[in-house]
Amino acid sequence: MSKHLISSDYEALAEMRYQIRRYLRFSEEASRAAGLEPRQYQLLLAIKGLPPDVRPRIGELAERLQIQHHSTVELVNRLAARGYIKRHRAGADRREVLLALTPPGEKALRKLFLHHRAELRSQGPALVAALERAVQISRSPREIRARGNGRER
């Protein structure tokens, strides 16, 4: 990475941060309007969106949300009390607890997902452009020139 930074490097990073924050603010407001706290929506999405080879356990979800284990347990407790998720035992020793969405949880997630998808279709191009511009900061001037000439390195 170049040691010489120019104002456009800072502008690119600031714009990326701005676009990400705009989307996150939209998400927070949409979640609250739907009667969920933002992290509750994120947990529902994380459960539904886990890759097939990842089991929906507290530890994996804490990692996906980048929060502490005990905070994830609290989110699970609140969503389970509302009937949005359920716990079930798995495995031969029955110690493993897996999480799953209930029909009301699926319904709430679907509504918010559709709202988020519409927002991404509208504001996504600006976010993508900001991310692409910010990625250029880490490239050397030679790499940028080569890419501009159609030669990716």
Coordinates of N, CA and C in Angstrom, one line a residue:
M1 N 0.8 -1.2 0.0 CA 0.0 0.0 0.0 C 0.9 1.2 0.0
S2 N 0.5 2.2 -0.8 CA 1.3 3.4 -0.9 C 1.3 4.2 0.4
K3 N 2.4 4.7 0.8 CA 2.5 5.6 2.0 C 2.0 7.0 1.7
H4 N 1.9 7.3 0.5 CA 1.4 8.7 0.1 C -0.1 8.7 -0.1
L5 N -0.8 9.4 0.8 CA -2.2 9.4 0.7 C -2.6 10.8 0.2
I6 N -3.6 10.9 -0.6 CA -4.1 12.2 -1.1 C -5.5 12.4 -0.6
S7 N -6.1 13.6 -0.8 CA -7.4 13.8 -0.3 C -8.5 12.9 -0.9
S8 N -8.3 12.5 -2.1 CA -9.3 11.6 -2.7 C -9.3 10.3 -2.1
D9 N -8.2 9.8 -1.5 CA -8.2 8.6 -0.7 C -9.1 8.7 0.5
Y10 N -9.0 9.8 1.2 CA -9.8 10.0 2.4 C -11.3 10.2 2.0
E11 N -11.5 10.9 0.9 CA -12.9 11.1 0.3 C -13.5 9.7 0.0
A12 N -12.7 8.8 -0.6 CA -13.3 7.5 -1.0 C -13.7 6.7 0.2
L13 N -12.8 6.7 1.2 CA -13.1 6.0 2.4 C -14.3 6.6 3.2
A14 N -14.4 7.9 3.2 CA -15.5 8.6 3.9 C -16.8 8.3 3.1
E15 N -16.8 8.3 1.8 CA -18.0 8.0 1.0 C -18.4 6.6 1.3
M16 N -17.5 5.6 1.3 CA -17.9 4.3 1.6 C -18.5 4.2 2.9
R17 N -17.9 4.8 3.9 CA -18.5 4.8 5.3 C -19.9 5.4 5.3
Y18 N -20.1 6.5 4.6 CA -21.3 7.2 4.5 C -22.4 6.3 3.9
Q19 N -22.1 5.6 2.8 CA -23.0 4.8 2.1 C -23.4 3.6 2.9
I20 N -22.4 3.0 3.6 CA -22.7 1.8 4.5 C -23.6 2.3 5.6
R21 N -23.3 3.4 6.2 CA -24.1 3.9 7.3 C -25.5 4.3 6.9
R22 N -25.7 4.8 5.7 CA -27.0 5.1 5.2 C -27.9 3.9 5.1
Y23 N -27.3 2.8 4.6 CA -28.0 1.5 4.5 C -28.3 1.0 5.9
L24 N -27.4 1.0 6.8 CA -27.6 0.5 8.1 C -28.7 1.3 8.8
R25 N -28.7 2.6 8.6 CA -29.7 3.5 9.2 C -31.1 3.1 8.7
F26 N -31.2 2.9 7.4 CA -32.4 2.5 6.8 C -32.9 1.2 7.4
S27 N -32.0 0.2 7.5 CA -32.3 -1.1 8.1 C -32.8 -1.0 9.5
E28 N -32.1 -0.1 10.3 CA -32.5 0.0 11.7 C -33.9 0.6 11.8
E29 N -34.2 1.6 11.0 CA -35.5 2.2 11.0 C -36.6 1.3 10.5
A30 N -36.3 0.5 9.5 CA -37.3 -0.5 8.9 C -37.5 -1.6 10.0
S31 N -36.5 -2.0 10.6 CA -36.7 -3.0 11.7 C -37.6 -2.5 12.8
R32 N -37.3 -1.3 13.3 CA -38.1 -0.8 14.3 C -39.6 -0.5 13.9
A33 N -39.8 -0.1 12.6 CA -41.1 0.1 12.1 C -41.9 -1.2 12.1
A34 N -41.2 -2.3 11.9 CA -41.8 -3.6 11.8 C -41.9 -4.3 13.2
G35 N -41.6 -3.5 14.3 CA -41.7 -4.0 15.6 C -40.6 -4.8 16.2
L36 N -39.4 -4.8 15.5 CA -38.2 -5.5 15.9 C -37.1 -4.5 16.2
E37 N -36.3 -4.9 17.1 CA -35.0 -4.2 17.3 C -34.1 -4.6 16.1
P38 N -33.2 -3.7 15.7 CA -32.3 -4.0 14.6 C -31.6 -5.4 14.7
R39 N -31.0 -5.6 15.9 CA -30.3 -6.9 16.1 C -31.2 -8.1 16.1
Q40 N -32.5 -7.9 16.4 CA -33.4 -9.0 16.3 C -33.6 -9.4 14.8
Y41 N -33.8 -8.4 14.0 CA -33.9 -8.6 12.6 C -32.6 -9.3 12.0
Q42 N -31.5 -8.8 12.5 CA -30.2 -9.4 12.0 C -30.1 -10.8 12.4
L43 N -30.6 -11.2 13.6 CA -30.5 -12.6 14.1 C -31.5 -13.4 13.2
L44 N -32.7 -13.0 12.9 CA -33.6 -13.7 12.1 C -32.9 -13.9 10.7
L45 N -32.4 -12.9 10.1 CA -31.7 -13.0 8.8 C -30.5 -13.9 8.9
A46 N -29.7 -13.9 10.0 CA -28.6 -14.7 10.1 C -29.0 -16.2 10.2
I47 N -30.0 -16.5 10.9 CA -30.5 -17.9 11.0 C -30.9 -18.4 9.6
K48 N -31.8 -17.6 8.9 CA -32.3 -18.0 7.6 C -31.2 -18.0 6.5
G49 N -30.2 -17.1 6.7 CA -29.2 -17.0 5.6 C -27.9 -17.8 5.9
L50 N -27.9 -18.6 6.9 CA -26.7 -19.4 7.1 C -26.4 -20.3 5.9
P51 N -25.1 -20.5 5.6 CA -24.7 -21.5 4.6 C -25.2 -22.9 5.0
P52 N -25.5 -23.8 4.1 CA -26.0 -25.1 4.5 C -25.1 -25.9 5.4
D53 N -23.8 -25.7 5.3 CA -22.9 -26.5 6.1 C -22.7 -25.9 7.5
V54 N -23.4 -24.8 7.9 CA -23.2 -24.2 9.2 C -24.5 -24.4 10.0
R55 N -24.3 -25.0 11.2 CA -25.5 -25.3 12.0 C -25.9 -24.0 12.8
P56 N -27.2 -23.8 12.9 CA -27.7 -22.6 13.6 C -27.6 -22.7 15.1
R57 N -26.4 -22.5 15.6 CA -26.2 -22.5 17.1 C -25.8 -21.1 17.5
I58 N -25.9 -20.9 18.8 CA -25.6 -19.6 19.4 C -24.2 -19.1 19.0
G59 N -23.2 -20.0 19.1 CA -21.9 -19.5 18.8 C -21.7 -19.0 17.4
E60 N -22.3 -19.8 16.4 CA -22.2 -19.4 15.0 C -22.9 -18.1 14.8
L61 N -24.1 -17.9 15.4 CA -24.8 -16.7 15.2 C -24.2 -15.5 15.9
A62 N -23.5 -15.7 17.0 CA -22.8 -14.6 17.7 C -21.7 -14.2 16.8
E63 N -21.0 -15.1 16.1 CA -19.9 -14.7 15.2 C -20.5 -14.0 14.0
R64 N -21.6 -14.4 13.5 CA -22.2 -13.7 12.3 C -22.7 -12.3 12.6
L65 N -23.1 -12.1 13.9 CA -23.6 -10.8 14.3 C -22.5 -10.0 14.9
Q66 N -21.3 -10.6 15.2 CA -20.2 -10.0 15.8 C -20.5 -9.4 17.1
I67 N -21.2 -10.2 17.9 CA -21.6 -9.8 19.3 C -21.2 -11.0 20.2
Q68 N -21.2 -10.7 21.5 CA -20.9 -11.7 22.5 C -21.9 -12.8 22.6
H69 N -21.5 -13.9 23.1 CA -22.3 -15.1 23.2 C -23.5 -14.8 24.1
H70 N -23.3 -14.1 25.3 CA -24.4 -13.8 26.2 C -25.4 -12.9 25.5
S71 N -25.0 -12.0 24.7 CA -25.9 -11.0 24.0 C -26.7 -11.8 23.0
T72 N -26.2 -12.8 22.4 CA -26.9 -13.6 21.4 C -28.0 -14.4 22.1
V73 N -27.6 -14.9 23.3 CA -28.6 -15.7 24.1 C -29.8 -14.8 24.4
E74 N -29.5 -13.6 24.8 CA -30.6 -12.6 25.2 C -31.5 -12.4 24.0
L75 N -30.9 -12.2 22.8 CA -31.7 -12.0 21.6 C -32.5 -13.2 21.3
V76 N -32.0 -14.4 21.4 CA -32.7 -15.6 21.2 C -33.9 -15.7 22.2
N77 N -33.6 -15.4 23.5 CA -34.6 -15.5 24.5 C -35.8 -14.5 24.1
R78 N -35.5 -13.3 23.7 CA -36.6 -12.3 23.4 C -37.3 -12.8 22.2
L79 N -36.6 -13.3 21.1 CA -37.3 -13.7 19.9 C -38.1 -15.0 20.2
A80 N -37.6 -15.8 21.0 CA -38.4 -17.1 21.3 C -39.6 -16.7 22.1
A81 N -39.5 -15.8 23.0 CA -40.7 -15.3 23.8 C -41.8 -14.7 22.9
R82 N -41.4 -14.1 21.8 CA -42.3 -13.5 20.9 C -42.9 -14.6 19.9
G83 N -42.3 -15.8 19.9 CA -42.7 -16.8 19.0 C -42.1 -16.8 17.7
Y84 N -41.0 -16.0 17.5 CA -40.3 -15.9 16.2 C -39.3 -17.0 15.9
I85 N -38.7 -17.5 17.0 CA -37.8 -18.6 16.8 C -38.0 -19.7 17.8
K86 N -37.5 -20.9 17.5 CA -37.6 -22.0 18.5 C -36.3 -22.7 18.6
R87 N -36.1 -23.3 19.8 CA -34.9 -24.1 20.0 C -35.3 -25.5 19.9
H88 N -34.4 -26.3 19.4 CA -34.6 -27.8 19.5 C -33.3 -28.5 19.6
R89 N -33.4 -29.6 20.3 CA -32.2 -30.4 20.6 C -31.8 -31.2 19.4
A90 N -30.5 -31.4 19.2 CA -30.1 -32.2 18.1 C -28.9 -33.1 18.5
G91 N -28.6 -34.1 17.7 CA -27.5 -35.0 18.0 C -27.9 -36.1 19.0
A92 N -27.0 -37.1 19.0 CA -27.3 -38.2 19.8 C -27.2 -37.9 21.3
D93 N -26.4 -37.0 21.7 CA -26.3 -36.7 23.2 C -27.2 -35.6 23.6
R94 N -28.0 -35.0 22.7 CA -29.0 -34.0 23.0 C -28.5 -32.8 23.6
R95 N -27.2 -32.6 23.6 CA -26.6 -31.4 24.2 C -26.6 -30.2 23.3
E96 N -26.6 -30.5 22.0 CA -26.5 -29.4 21.0 C -27.9 -28.8 20.8
V97 N -28.0 -27.5 20.9 CA -29.3 -26.8 20.7 C -29.2 -26.0 19.4
L98 N -30.2 -26.3 18.5 CA -30.2 -25.6 17.3 C -31.4 -24.6 17.3
L99 N -31.3 -23.6 16.5 CA -32.4 -22.6 16.4 C -33.0 -22.6 15.0
A100 N -34.3 -22.3 15.0 CA -35.1 -22.3 13.7 C -36.1 -21.2 13.8
L101 N -36.4 -20.7 12.7 CA -37.5 -19.7 12.6 C -38.9 -20.4 12.7
T102 N -39.8 -19.8 13.3 CA -41.2 -20.3 13.3 C -41.9 -19.6 12.2
P103 N -43.2 -20.0 11.9 CA -43.9 -19.3 10.8 C -44.1 -17.8 11.1
P104 N -44.4 -17.3 12.3 CA -44.4 -15.9 12.5 C -43.0 -15.2 12.2
G105 N -42.0 -15.9 12.6 CA -40.6 -15.4 12.4 C -40.3 -15.3 10.9
E106 N -40.7 -16.3 10.2 CA -40.5 -16.3 8.7 C -41.3 -15.2 8.1
K107 N -42.5 -15.0 8.5 CA -43.3 -13.9 8.0 C -42.7 -12.5 8.2
A108 N -42.3 -12.3 9.4 CA -41.6 -11.0 9.8 C -40.4 -10.8 9.0
L109 N -39.6 -11.8 8.8 CA -38.3 -11.7 8.1 C -38.6 -11.5 6.6
R110 N -39.6 -12.2 6.1 CA -39.9 -12.0 4.6 C -40.3 -10.5 4.3
K111 N -41.1 -10.0 5.2 CA -41.6 -8.6 5.0 C -40.4 -7.6 5.0
L112 N -39.5 -7.8 6.0 CA -38.4 -6.9 6.1 C -37.4 -7.2 5.0
F113 N -37.2 -8.4 4.6 CA -36.3 -8.8 3.5 C -36.7 -8.0 2.2
L114 N -38.0 -8.1 1.9 CA -38.5 -7.5 0.7 C -38.3 -5.9 0.7
H115 N -38.5 -5.4 1.9 CA -38.2 -3.9 2.1 C -36.7 -3.6 1.9
H116 N -35.9 -4.4 2.4 CA -34.4 -4.3 2.3 C -34.0 -4.4 0.8
R117 N -34.6 -5.4 0.2 CA -34.2 -5.7 -1.2 C -34.6 -4.5 -2.1
A118 N -35.7 -3.9 -1.8 CA -36.1 -2.7 -2.6 C -35.2 -1.5 -2.4
E119 N -34.7 -1.4 -1.1 CA -33.8 -0.3 -0.8 C -32.4 -0.6 -1.5
L120 N -32.0 -1.8 -1.5 CA -30.7 -2.1 -2.2 C -30.8 -1.9 -3.7
R121 N -31.9 -2.2 -4.2 CA -32.1 -1.9 -5.7 C -32.0 -0.4 -6.0
S122 N -32.5 0.4 -5.0 CA -32.5 1.8 -5.2 C -31.2 2.4 -4.9
Q123 N -30.6 2.1 -3.7 CA -29.4 2.7 -3.2 C -28.1 1.9 -3.4
G124 N -28.3 0.7 -3.8 CA -27.2 -0.2 -4.0 C -26.1 0.2 -4.9
P125 N -26.5 0.8 -6.1 CA -25.4 1.2 -7.0 C -24.5 2.3 -6.4
A126 N -25.0 3.2 -5.6 CA -24.1 4.1 -4.9 C -23.2 3.5 -3.9
L127 N -23.7 2.4 -3.2 CA -22.9 1.7 -2.3 C -21.8 0.9 -3.0
V128 N -22.1 0.3 -4.1 CA -21.1 -0.5 -4.8 C -20.1 0.4 -5.4
A129 N -20.5 1.6 -5.9 CA -19.5 2.5 -6.5 C -18.6 3.0 -5.4
A130 N -19.1 3.3 -4.2 CA -18.3 3.7 -3.1 C -17.3 2.6 -2.6
L131 N -17.8 1.4 -2.6 CA -16.9 0.3 -2.2 C -15.8 0.1 -3.3
E132 N -16.1 0.2 -4.5 CA -15.1 0.0 -5.6 C -14.1 1.1 -5.5
R133 N -14.5 2.4 -5.3 CA -13.6 3.5 -5.2 C -12.7 3.3 -4.0
A134 N -13.2 2.9 -2.8 CA -12.4 2.7 -1.6 C -11.4 1.6 -1.8
V135 N -11.7 0.5 -2.6 CA -10.8 -0.6 -2.8 C -9.6 -0.1 -3.6
Q136 N -9.8 0.9 -4.4 CA -8.7 1.5 -5.2 C -7.6 2.1 -4.3
I137 N -8.0 2.5 -3.1 CA -7.0 3.1 -2.2 C -5.8 2.2 -1.9
S138 N -6.1 0.9 -1.8 CA -5.1 -0.1 -1.5 C -4.2 -0.5 -2.7
R139 N -4.6 0.0 -3.8 CA -3.8 -0.4 -5.0 C -2.7 0.7 -5.3
S140 N -1.6 0.2 -5.8 CA -0.5 1.1 -6.2 C -0.9 1.9 -7.4
P141 N -0.3 3.0 -7.7 CA -0.6 3.8 -8.9 C -0.4 2.9 -10.2
R142 N 0.6 2.0 -10.2 CA 0.9 1.2 -11.3 C -0.3 0.2 -11.5
E143 N -0.8 -0.4 -10.4 CA -2.0 -1.3 -10.5 C -3.2 -0.6 -11.1
I144 N -3.4 0.6 -10.6 CA -4.6 1.4 -11.1 C -4.4 1.7 -12.6
R145 N -3.2 2.1 -13.0 CA -3.0 2.4 -14.4 C -3.3 1.1 -15.3
A146 N -2.8 0.0 -14.8 CA -2.9 -1.3 -15.5 C -4.4 -1.6 -15.6
R147 N -5.1 -1.5 -14.5 CA -6.5 -1.8 -14.5 C -7.3 -0.8 -15.5
G148 N -6.9 0.4 -15.5 CA -7.5 1.4 -16.4 C -7.3 1.0 -17.8
N149 N -6.2 0.4 -18.1 CA -6.0 -0.1 -19.5 C -6.6 -1.4 -19.8
G150 N -7.4 -1.9 -18.9 CA -8.0 -3.2 -19.1 C -7.2 -4.4 -18.8
R151 N -6.1 -4.2 -18.1 CA -5.2 -5.3 -17.8 C -5.2 -5.4 -16.2
E152 N -5.9 -6.3 -15.7 CA -6.0 -6.6 -14.3 C -4.8 -7.3 -13.9
R153 N -4.2 -7.0 -12.8 CA -3.0 -7.7 -12.2 C -3.3 -8.4 -11.0

